[in-house]
Amino acid sequence: MKALALARATFGRWEALLVLLIVAAGAWSTTLSPYFLDTGNLLDLLTPYIAVGLLALGLTFVVIAGEIDISVASTLAVSAVVLARVWDAGANVWVASAAGLAVGTGLGLFNGVLVGLLNLPSLAVTLGTLAAFRGLAFVILGGEPVTGLPEGWSQLGAGYTGPGELVPIALLILLGFALLLGVLLHATRFGRYLYAIGSNREAARFSGLPVSRMRVALFALSGSMAGIAAVVLIGYYGSARADVGNEFLLDVVTAVVLGGVNIFGGSGSIAGVVLAMILIATLRNGMGLANISADTQGIVIGALLLGAIVAGNLSQFARTRWGGRARATGGRGEVPRSEEVAVSSKT
Amino acid sequence: ARTEAPAAHGVASKGYKFFLLPKFVGIDPFTQSNQGAQQAAKQLGDTVKYGGPSKPDVGQQIQFINNAVQQRYDAIIISGNDPNALAPALKKAARRGTKVVSFDADVAPTARTIFARPASAQSIGAVEVVELGKQMRYTGQFAILSATPTSSNQNTWIGFMKKELKKPRYKRMKLVKIAYGNDDPTKSTEEAQALLTAYPKLKGIISPTSVGLPAAARVVQQQRKCGKVNITGLGGPNQMRAFVKKGCVKSFALWSFVDLGYLATRAADAVASGRLTGVAGQKFDAGRLGKKTVEPGGIVTTGQPIVFNRKNIDKYHF
Amino acid sequence: MSARGTQAQALAATAFRLREFGILVALLATGLFFTLRATNFLTGDNLQDIGTNVAIVIVVAVGQTMVILTRNIDLSVGSIVGLTAVITAQTLAHHHGLSLWVAALLAVAVGTACGLANGLLVAVARVPAIIATLATLSIYRGLVFQRAHGVTINQSDLPNGFLDLATRKVLGTPFLLFVAVVVVVLGSAFLHWTSSGRDFYAIGSNPAAARFAGIAVTRRVILALTLSGALAGLGGFMWAARFGTLNAVSASGFEFDVITAAVIGGVNVFGGSGTVLGAVIGALLVGTIANGFTLLRISEFWKITFQGFAIVVAVTIDALVTQRLQEALRRRRRREVAEARAEARESPA
Amino acid sequence: MRALAEVDLALEAGKVHALVGENGAGKSTLVKILTGVEQPDEGELLIEGVQQRIADPHAAHRLGIAAMYQEPTVFPDLRVAENIFAGRRPRSRLGTVDWGAMKRETRRVLSDIEVDLDPDTPVRGLGVADRQLLEIAKALTAEARLLIMDEPTAALSPREVDALFAIVRQLSARGVAILFVSHRLEEISAISDTVSVLRDGRHVATRPAAELSHAEMIRLMVGRTLDQLFPKEEAEIGEPALELRSFTRRGTFSDVSFTVRRGEILGLGGLVGAGRSEVARSLFGIDPHDGGEVRLDGTPFHPRSPRAALRRGLAYLPEDRLAQGLVQTMAVATNTSMAILPRLSPGGFLRPGRERRLAERFMERLRIKATSARQPVEALSGGTQQKVVLSKWLAAEPRVLILDEPTRGVDVATKADVHRTISTLAGEGLAIVLISSELPELLGMSDRIVVLREGTVAAELTRDEADSERVLEAATGVRPA
Ligand SMILES: Nc1ncnc2c1ncn2[C@@H]1O[C@H](COP(=O)(O)OP(=O)(O)OP(=O)(O)O)[C@@H](O)[C@H]1O
Ligand SMILES: Nc1ncnc2c1ncn2[C@@H]1O[C@H](COP(=O)(O)OP(=O)(O)OP(=O)(O)O)[C@@H](O)[C@H]1O
Ligand SMILES: [Mg+2]
Ligand SMILES: [Mg+2]
């Protein structure tokens, strides 16, 4: 019963559309390439997106609360280089990982204080820290890489387990965090507060929710996820460099918005974000195996997405038009915003 | 379904499938490498598929590697975005039977069998200093406008530039700044401008990247400082022809990416057939480039950088 | 009453420029800092460099501002700039004698078409702008790849008259900057003086209310995105002239610079507030920070770090100044209303 | 869901037609259909004998239909003048926006309804009452043939109401047909010529206003009679629960002092903008204050945040339900539990069952017309939403409760329920501060009334001393003629 309610709460029209698209993409990929439908390949679909995925999970929280953190990839970079430096200086893997994680959380906290306590606009702030943190990564490591990280570590990012050594460990990590964060977002008070703050910050404050503290915590969470992503990514690459994760931002944002998270806050689900990642991974993999060039892939994915959403909107439009319901609701493009949400508090 | 039969000496085996994986697609050097690769493949009876990310992204490159392995390509010929980060994926490729040859930008030596390079890093670094030295009469301040701070090729070349500079001939030349244009025309332009402003006495800029070089040349041209500030570095003759004709750039260097792609593919064929294992001293037939010997570290070299100037530039069209 | 009224009005009018005022203070502070610290920062040539460097950003940001005002976003501008730059260059490379006006018109036309497609997707097909333009970002970029065919167009392929645009001066201003100024003036005027322009603000401020008020929301959103595309097309033309080297990756990621300018300049991403002037100041601020720290002769790595933190500091200054002024204004207005009421009470009695 | 079925109305030029009905009866839905915001499934509409279809708000404008909606639909980023003229800005000969004319017109219409607002004031930051006045100004400048007013007076104090009615009379004299929706029965009797009653989306009756007594109106709306409108019970008044001494926020209110005791209902009266809400906001820790002292149950309290206030047993029901009261997209149950979630979610985990049961309890108690506790509040009628806000704060079981316009838009029957609830709570020893612009409510419910004028206390009246003249005199500073 409870599970059902939870499922209903998290599994909306958007998620259903994504599932449909994944099935279609899978079927298409199967016809595209004989190599697609292969257990190893299927299980490995998400492996290239683990770090992007972990960042996207963290960002999901931020966006649902009506904020944005575009510094995540730079935060990841600082975590990664600190971690590598600490290890290089002779610390063991655990200490190094903890240091990386702590740094990620700390940088997130820095963003959080600027946004949550000083009430600065998060996009502007993280545009700044995006550059600043990237610079820090270079200050710490310079242009040279740290290499030769221990085998055990690469297990984390690039190892396999399970029957036939087919299941990527990184996949388990991603799904584990998705589950954990899914529970946090959908089944706890913390998550509820996020939605409330993202839908109407003013009303949330008037209801006595700890709005400032939540907003600080949010960025810290996003920073921690960047730290965790750094640990896994370092394992995946087996080395660290200051420009690590340079190209992640667009993919992260894509996963979040394609996952149905409202960019203006207040709605979205972890399931949607995970599904969006699976969808993109499937399409990229299928077309990649058919040697369709990267730029054509971009065109196909873009067009497919638009087509699907437009078709979804059209069918909904048809239903409201001819299905007898009096209210014609707008598409997802219209985001209801209480007029006062953007008003910052005065203290 | 391919023939593993050892081929007769000098004649390549037939029918290998190679994947040519550049840092990213859409720019001249890699397009030209592909031309060379196709020439070689045609001669050898192999096929080369060219494809790669649309931006210089390690993550995407790994996906291309994995896809190539999944499709059972015989070898991947790669120019790496990050030598070390690619290593795990490339090693996995090798374990699953796909050989690895790097070209242009090397990957970790343990992750590939052969690295086909255009010329020795030493000669590439040195030639730029030599040319700039001549242009600025061995006196004054100069700067370097590189790609990104992490570009391993550029970093290696800059290392050799510094070595070359130690020679007494250059003792009155002073390297004042290494700037990074991130292989982005906007950033490179801004950096070049700032160099001219911040160092009014600057006499030269070396830009060892084909994005930085024309950007720097254009800035100098626009500020009417041709002749006062000397520009040299690495770039294609087509890119630089206009500047050379107007006398704004006296000389610069590069190599033929067609040849590089050709050599890499020849090497890949030899590696795929098992004739080449990367041990120093091994020899193989590089077709129109003659016989090549593997140097220590599993490296084969195309030749020497070509220096282009007003006199010879019209002979080259790439 | 009337004297107080005008006073209050003047203040309220200032209040409306507050957003820009804060960021302007930040810009001036930055400028002052570099003037004191960096060699040759405050020279005519250097300022001209900064101006020219941000000219294209400004042109495209004017369109982006309009889109953001309507509570939408256009992420595809970088790809549109790339596409139109490559098309312009290819056309001119093949037809050296072609009038530059025709080439510019072609670029703007292609940009307009791209923008119109965005507009239709967002306003008619009701795809959220961020998703729609994220998709067209890849689609238009894909088209650039197909057009460019992996080949770079070089300066030597292009007519001199075209390349000279980058150095030519009009009324003492670099041509590119001049174009930007014209676009800014027209854009500002459009947003202030035309009904359509005002509608952008209304739509972004409260879309439902805009519909209730009988504003043609669909058409206006299409218009905003189309204008953004058209200006990106113009930006592409300028891009080709400025850099002279064009290939499939030209201007990738450029949308980022454009959005940064608008956001730093106080254009509210939730729509409804912000001005073209703000976006211009934002672009100048970012350009100044990039230029100034480069002149400082500090290490590359610290430079990037400082540039980032400088943006954070500028945003903070902006917020503090704005908050202070608004609070002062609120009190003042309150007092004046009370006085006006007291007067009104006394007169009939 | 069917919001409206088979309604027949005939609106006459030059007449004021009142539309009444319980919360959720379908009044606003009817308004929205007339203005093209929503579409009817069937039926026809004739204007001056010609059949018309109103496809969208633009079409309504063309037909001369103007409306002010129940929830003020302002553009917070725009200034007052633009808000009034959005969608139909005056144009100059060049086709550009004629700012001068726009501001002139704004000043004219605002002075007509006696509002001191500068046309250049940004609307963000204006209170509900001011927004409602803007909405009125907007409708007045539309030059409509049919003017629809959906609860225009809900947040207004007598001064504004009088000014509004003067205008309404002028307009109807000019031949404008007016449809007037309100829950304030006195106003309906005062202004309307004809009254139509809706119940559950059905048209129940249309009568000349003069022939319709309040009791009869209520019976038609509710289907039964109500015995008492302001069921104030005597409660035992105890120790001081909330004490304010010289409470000040510079530029907003100053030197505000009053005491509320256990079991007491303290009315806070004044005109719109007098600063009542501001005092409450500072007290609840939403806005800062600059001076003065607050005591809760005799111990000092420094309001810092709503959260802290809530922990000390202080609750504040805000005046603006749209922006401050509710999260519109969330369910009834979610909104109801919002302020007490820590209590309902042991260990931090949500317990949807508990929340639902809580909400259902209040749905029954306040007769909330929602299909289920899971329905999003945005789908509820205005008055019903107000009841949800009320539920949220009652659920918090505070010791001091500040109610800011608690019955704004609530229908008569429920209003009586709410009053009864307030009275009961007071009887249980709760201290209540009641901010209301509706004089009968203030007079009927309060044990004591403090009147604010321009941010300072103008009078403090006991229940026996208080009557409408005295309150108005204190509020305006002018002796009524
Ligand atoms: N957006 C909506 N979606 C679904 N149902 C709605 C929506 N808006 C209103 N309703 C329903 O339509 C009915 C009529 O609502 P309406 O707003 O017309 O009531 P009303 O008479 O104006 O009440 P009030 O006096 O409280 O304003 C209510 O039952 C309400 O729940
Ligand atoms: N007539 C007016 N002219 C200008 N500003 C006003 C006017 N009335 C109110 N304001 C401003 O609008 C804001 C809120 O108005 P609102 O009517 O909610 O006042 P309030 O203090 O809540 O009064 P009350 O609750 O007593 O009606 C206040 O900040 C006030 O400065
Ligand atoms: Mg209603
Ligand atoms: Mg009030």
PDB file of C-alpha atoms in Angstrom, chain B residues 91-154:
ATOM      1  CA  LYS B  91      43.975  -2.107 -21.506  1.00  0.00           C
ATOM      2  CA  LYS B  92      40.582  -3.732 -21.357  1.00  0.00           C
ATOM      3  CA  ALA B  93      40.430  -3.456 -25.133  1.00  0.00           C
ATOM      4  CA  ALA B  94      43.751  -5.226 -25.436  1.00  0.00           C
ATOM      5  CA  ARG B  95      42.536  -8.012 -23.136  1.00  0.00           C
ATOM      6  CA  ARG B  96      39.530  -8.491 -25.340  1.00  0.00           C
ATOM      7  CA  GLY B  97      41.635  -8.735 -28.477  1.00  0.00           C
ATOM      8  CA  THR B  98      41.577  -5.237 -29.856  1.00  0.00           C
ATOM      9  CA  LYS B  99      45.093  -3.905 -30.371  1.00  0.00           C
ATOM     10  CA  VAL B 100      45.914  -0.278 -29.668  1.00  0.00           C
ATOM     11  CA  VAL B 101      48.066   2.101 -31.662  1.00  0.00           C
ATOM     12  CA  SER B 102      48.266   5.731 -30.661  1.00  0.00           C
ATOM     13  CA  PHE B 103      49.056   8.608 -32.942  1.00  0.00           C
ATOM     14  CA  ASP B 104      49.433  12.369 -32.634  1.00  0.00           C
ATOM     15  CA  ALA B 105      48.836  12.415 -28.864  1.00  0.00           C
ATOM     16  CA  ASP B 106      50.225   9.442 -27.027  1.00  0.00           C
ATOM     17  CA  VAL B 107      48.467   7.475 -24.310  1.00  0.00           C
ATOM     18  CA  ALA B 108      50.131   5.717 -21.393  1.00  0.00           C
ATOM     19  CA  PRO B 109      52.825   3.463 -22.972  1.00  0.00           C
ATOM     20  CA  THR B 110      51.485   0.427 -21.109  1.00  0.00           C
ATOM     21  CA  ALA B 111      48.116   0.928 -22.771  1.00  0.00           C
ATOM     22  CA  ARG B 112      49.254   0.792 -26.400  1.00  0.00           C
ATOM     23  CA  THR B 113      51.630  -1.173 -28.555  1.00  0.00           C
ATOM     24  CA  ILE B 114      52.937   1.552 -30.814  1.00  0.00           C
ATOM     25  CA  PHE B 115      52.875   5.319 -30.808  1.00  0.00           C
ATOM     26  CA  ALA B 116      53.106   6.895 -34.236  1.00  0.00           C
ATOM     27  CA  ARG B 117      54.386  10.410 -33.841  1.00  0.00           C
ATOM     28  CA  PRO B 118      54.912  13.076 -36.449  1.00  0.00           C
ATOM     29  CA  ALA B 119      58.418  13.914 -35.370  1.00  0.00           C
ATOM     30  CA  SER B 120      60.444  13.680 -32.219  1.00  0.00           C
ATOM     31  CA  ALA B 121      59.181  15.917 -29.461  1.00  0.00           C
ATOM     32  CA  GLN B 122      62.657  17.318 -29.201  1.00  0.00           C
ATOM     33  CA  SER B 123      62.714  18.418 -32.830  1.00  0.00           C
ATOM     34  CA  ILE B 124      59.229  19.886 -32.612  1.00  0.00           C
ATOM     35  CA  GLY B 125      60.113  21.896 -29.540  1.00  0.00           C
ATOM     36  CA  ALA B 126      63.444  22.986 -30.865  1.00  0.00           C
ATOM     37  CA  VAL B 127      62.322  24.034 -34.318  1.00  0.00           C
ATOM     38  CA  GLU B 128      59.914  26.597 -32.903  1.00  0.00           C
ATOM     39  CA  VAL B 129      62.594  28.182 -30.759  1.00  0.00           C
ATOM     40  CA  VAL B 130      65.017  28.128 -33.652  1.00  0.00           C
ATOM     41  CA  GLU B 131      62.566  29.903 -35.918  1.00  0.00           C
ATOM     42  CA  LEU B 132      61.579  32.495 -33.319  1.00  0.00           C
ATOM     43  CA  GLY B 133      65.208  33.079 -32.466  1.00  0.00           C
ATOM     44  CA  LYS B 134      65.978  33.928 -36.055  1.00  0.00           C
ATOM     45  CA  GLN B 135      62.972  36.191 -36.314  1.00  0.00           C
ATOM     46  CA  MET B 136      63.644  38.216 -33.203  1.00  0.00           C
ATOM     47  CA  ARG B 137      67.398  38.246 -33.698  1.00  0.00           C
ATOM     48  CA  TYR B 138      67.954  36.353 -30.497  1.00  0.00           C
ATOM     49  CA  THR B 139      67.049  39.252 -28.262  1.00  0.00           C
ATOM     50  CA  GLY B 140      64.049  40.317 -26.225  1.00  0.00           C
ATOM     51  CA  GLN B 141      61.033  39.020 -24.403  1.00  0.00           C
ATOM     52  CA  PHE B 142      58.747  36.410 -25.777  1.00  0.00           C
ATOM     53  CA  ALA B 143      55.791  34.368 -24.599  1.00  0.00           C
ATOM     54  CA  ILE B 144      54.207  31.036 -25.326  1.00  0.00           C
ATOM     55  CA  LEU B 145      50.504  30.710 -26.110  1.00  0.00           C
ATOM     56  CA  SER B 146      49.718  27.069 -25.489  1.00  0.00           C
ATOM     57  CA  ALA B 147      46.551  24.975 -25.639  1.00  0.00           C
ATOM     58  CA  THR B 148      45.325  23.872 -22.211  1.00  0.00           C
ATOM     59  CA  PRO B 149      47.534  23.549 -19.152  1.00  0.00           C
ATOM     60  CA  THR B 150      46.978  19.804 -19.256  1.00  0.00           C
ATOM     61  CA  SER B 151      47.705  19.172 -22.941  1.00  0.00           C
ATOM     62  CA  SER B 152      50.457  16.607 -22.675  1.00  0.00           C
ATOM     63  CA  ASN B 153      51.819  17.158 -26.192  1.00  0.00           C
ATOM     64  CA  GLN B 154      52.193  20.875 -25.685  1.00  0.00           C
TER      65      GLN B 154
END
